Amino acid sequence: MKRIFLLLPLLLGGLSASSNAEPTADQQLVAPAIELKPVVHLVISHYRGNAMHGSTSSVAVQVSSMDQCQEQGAKIESENTKHVNTVFWCVEGVN
């Protein structure tokens, strides 16, 4: 059985001469053009507890503009201040 596997490349004609050649222009893979769009994310971080024992969670939400991010972040930061400390960031990037 081992001999068949050793002879298999010879039976199939060996390696073709074109296997080491560079691909032609029509054979090359071309990445599609990617359109980058500016985006703004509102990053919200909540902290509950004291300095020794507490929990933190964060979330990022895509918003339509930097102004909306500032408005929504300030609104969220001012709510529920008795039990949860909240901070926010507005991050610009591309999508």
Coordinates of N, CA, C and O in Angstrom, one line a residue, residues 18-88:
S18 N 4.2 25.1 -14.4 CA 3.6 26.4 -14.1 C 3.3 26.6 -12.6 O 2.8 27.6 -12.2
S19 N 3.4 25.6 -11.8 CA 3.1 25.7 -10.4 C 4.0 26.7 -9.6 O 3.6 27.3 -8.6
N20 N 5.2 26.9 -10.1 CA 6.1 27.9 -9.5 C 6.0 29.2 -10.1 O 6.7 30.2 -9.7
A21 N 5.3 29.4 -11.2 CA 5.2 30.6 -11.9 C 4.3 31.6 -11.2 O 3.4 31.3 -10.4
E22 N 4.6 32.9 -11.4 CA 3.7 34.0 -10.8 C 2.4 34.0 -11.5 O 2.3 33.7 -12.7
P23 N 1.3 34.3 -10.8 CA 0.0 34.3 -11.4 C -0.1 35.5 -12.3 O 0.5 36.5 -12.1
T24 N -0.9 35.3 -13.4 CA -1.1 36.4 -14.3 C -2.0 37.4 -13.7 O -2.6 37.2 -12.7
A25 N -2.2 38.6 -14.4 CA -3.0 39.7 -13.9 C -4.5 39.2 -13.6 O -5.1 39.6 -12.7
D26 N -5.0 38.4 -14.5 CA -6.4 38.0 -14.3 C -6.5 36.9 -13.3 O -7.6 36.6 -12.8
Q27 N -5.4 36.3 -12.8 CA -5.5 35.3 -11.8 C -5.2 35.8 -10.4 O -5.5 35.1 -9.4
Q28 N -4.7 37.0 -10.3 CA -4.4 37.6 -9.0 C -5.7 38.0 -8.2 O -6.6 38.5 -8.8
L29 N -5.7 37.8 -6.9 CA -6.8 38.2 -6.1 C -6.7 39.7 -5.8 O -5.6 40.2 -5.5
V30 N -7.8 40.4 -6.0 CA -7.8 41.9 -5.8 C -8.8 42.1 -4.7 O -10.0 41.7 -4.7
A31 N -8.4 42.8 -3.6 CA -9.3 43.2 -2.6 C -10.3 44.3 -3.0 O -9.9 45.2 -3.8
P32 N -11.6 44.1 -2.6 CA -12.5 45.2 -3.1 C -12.2 46.5 -2.4 O -11.7 46.5 -1.3
A33 N -12.6 47.6 -3.1 CA -12.4 48.9 -2.5 C -13.3 49.1 -1.3 O -14.5 48.7 -1.3
I34 N -12.7 49.6 -0.2 CA -13.5 49.7 1.0 C -13.7 51.2 1.2 O -12.7 52.0 1.2
E35 N -14.9 51.6 1.4 CA -15.2 53.0 1.7 C -15.2 53.3 3.2 O -16.0 52.7 3.9
L36 N -14.3 54.1 3.6 CA -14.2 54.4 5.1 C -15.1 55.6 5.4 O -15.1 56.6 4.8
K37 N -16.0 55.4 6.4 CA -16.9 56.5 6.8 C -16.6 56.9 8.2 O -16.4 56.0 9.1
P38 N -16.6 58.2 8.5 CA -16.4 58.6 9.8 C -17.5 58.3 10.7 O -18.7 58.4 10.3
V39 N -17.2 57.8 11.9 CA -18.3 57.5 12.9 C -17.9 58.0 14.3 O -16.7 58.4 14.5
V40 N -18.9 58.2 15.1 CA -18.7 58.6 16.5 C -19.3 57.6 17.4 O -20.4 57.1 17.2
H41 N -18.6 57.2 18.5 CA -19.1 56.2 19.5 C -19.1 56.9 20.8 O -18.2 57.6 21.2
L42 N -20.2 56.7 21.5 CA -20.4 57.1 22.9 C -20.0 55.9 23.8 O -20.6 54.8 23.7
V43 N -18.9 56.1 24.5 CA -18.4 55.0 25.4 C -18.9 55.4 26.8 O -18.5 56.4 27.3
I44 N -19.7 54.5 27.5 CA -20.2 54.7 28.8 C -19.6 53.7 29.7 O -19.6 52.5 29.4
S45 N -19.1 54.2 30.9 CA -18.6 53.3 31.9 C -19.3 53.5 33.2 O -19.4 54.7 33.7
H46 N -19.8 52.4 33.8 CA -20.6 52.5 35.1 C -19.7 51.8 36.2 O -19.1 50.8 35.9
Y47 N -19.7 52.5 37.3 CA -19.0 51.9 38.5 C -19.9 51.9 39.7 O -20.5 52.9 40.0
R48 N -20.1 50.7 40.3 CA -20.9 50.6 41.5 C -20.1 50.0 42.6 O -19.4 49.0 42.4
G49 N -20.2 50.6 43.8 CA -19.5 50.0 44.9 C -18.5 51.0 45.5 O -18.5 52.2 45.2
N50 N -17.7 50.5 46.4 CA -16.6 51.4 47.0 C -15.3 51.0 46.4 O -15.2 50.2 45.5
A51 N -14.2 51.6 46.9 CA -12.9 51.4 46.4 C -12.4 50.0 46.5 O -11.7 49.5 45.7
M52 N -12.8 49.3 47.6 CA -12.3 47.9 47.8 C -13.2 46.9 47.1 O -12.7 45.9 46.6
H53 N -14.5 47.1 47.1 CA -15.4 46.1 46.5 C -16.3 46.8 45.5 O -17.2 47.6 46.0
G54 N -16.2 46.6 44.3 CA -17.1 47.2 43.3 C -17.1 46.5 42.0 O -16.4 45.5 41.8
S55 N -17.9 46.9 41.1 CA -18.0 46.4 39.8 C -18.0 47.5 38.8 O -18.6 48.5 39.0
T56 N -17.4 47.2 37.6 CA -17.4 48.2 36.5 C -17.9 47.5 35.3 O -17.6 46.3 35.0
S57 N -18.6 48.2 34.5 CA -19.0 47.7 33.2 C -19.0 48.9 32.2 O -19.2 50.1 32.6
S58 N -18.7 48.6 30.9 CA -18.6 49.6 29.9 C -19.4 49.1 28.6 O -19.5 47.9 28.4
V59 N -19.8 50.1 27.9 CA -20.5 49.8 26.6 C -20.2 50.9 25.6 O -20.0 52.1 26.0
A60 N -20.1 50.6 24.3 CA -20.0 51.6 23.3 C -21.2 51.6 22.4 O -21.6 50.5 21.9
V61 N -21.7 52.8 22.1 CA -22.9 52.9 21.3 C -22.5 53.9 20.1 O -22.0 55.0 20.4
Q62 N -22.8 53.5 18.9 CA -22.6 54.4 17.8 C -23.7 55.5 17.7 O -24.9 55.2 17.9
V63 N -23.3 56.7 17.6 CA -24.2 57.9 17.5 C -24.0 58.6 16.2 O -23.0 58.4 15.6
S64 N -24.9 59.5 15.9 CA -24.8 60.2 14.6 C -23.8 61.3 14.5 O -23.4 61.7 13.4
S65 N -23.5 62.0 15.7 CA -22.6 63.1 15.6 C -21.9 63.3 17.0 O -22.4 62.8 18.0
M66 N -20.9 64.2 17.0 CA -20.2 64.5 18.2 C -21.1 65.3 19.1 O -21.1 65.1 20.4
D67 N -22.0 66.2 18.6 CA -22.9 66.9 19.4 C -23.9 66.0 20.1 O -24.2 66.1 21.3
Q68 N -24.4 65.0 19.4 CA -25.4 64.1 20.0 C -24.7 63.2 21.1 O -25.2 63.0 22.1
C69 N -23.4 62.9 20.8 CA -22.7 62.1 21.8 C -22.5 62.9 23.1 O -22.7 62.4 24.2
Q70 N -22.1 64.2 23.0 CA -21.9 65.0 24.2 C -23.3 65.2 24.9 O -23.3 65.1 26.2
E71 N -24.4 65.4 24.2 CA -25.7 65.5 24.9 C -26.1 64.3 25.6 O -26.5 64.3 26.7
Q72 N -26.0 63.1 24.9 CA -26.5 61.9 25.5 C -25.6 61.4 26.6 O -26.0 60.9 27.6
G73 N -24.3 61.7 26.5 CA -23.3 61.3 27.5 C -23.6 62.1 28.8 O -23.6 61.6 29.9
A74 N -23.8 63.4 28.7 CA -24.1 64.3 29.8 C -25.4 63.9 30.5 O -25.5 63.8 31.7
K75 N -26.4 63.5 29.7 CA -27.7 63.1 30.2 C -27.5 61.8 31.0 O -28.0 61.7 32.2
I76 N -26.8 60.8 30.5 CA -26.6 59.5 31.2 C -25.8 59.7 32.4 O -26.0 59.1 33.5
E77 N -24.8 60.6 32.4 CA -23.9 60.8 33.5 C -24.6 61.4 34.7 O -24.3 61.2 35.8
S78 N -25.6 62.2 34.4 CA -26.4 62.9 35.5 C -27.5 62.1 36.1 O -28.0 62.4 37.2
E79 N -27.8 60.9 35.5 CA -28.9 60.1 36.0 C -28.3 59.1 37.0 O -27.2 58.6 36.9
N80 N -29.1 58.7 38.0 CA -28.9 57.7 39.0 C -27.5 57.8 39.6 O -26.7 56.9 39.7
T81 N -27.2 59.0 40.1 CA -25.9 59.3 40.7 C -25.7 58.7 42.1 O -24.6 58.7 42.6
K82 N -26.9 58.4 42.7 CA -26.8 57.9 44.1 C -26.1 56.5 44.3 O -25.4 56.3 45.2
H83 N -26.4 55.6 43.3 CA -25.9 54.3 43.4 C -24.9 53.9 42.4 O -24.1 52.9 42.6
V84 N -24.8 54.7 41.3 CA -23.9 54.3 40.3 C -23.1 55.5 39.8 O -23.6 56.6 39.6
N85 N -21.8 55.4 39.7 CA -20.9 56.4 39.2 C -20.8 56.2 37.7 O -20.4 55.1 37.3
T86 N -21.1 57.2 36.9 CA -21.0 57.0 35.4 C -20.1 58.1 34.8 O -20.2 59.2 35.2
V87 N -19.3 57.6 33.9 CA -18.5 58.6 33.1 C -18.6 58.2 31.6 O -19.0 57.1 31.3
F88 N -18.3 59.1 30.7 CA -18.5 58.8 29.3 C -17.3 59.5 28.5 O -16.7 60.4 28.9

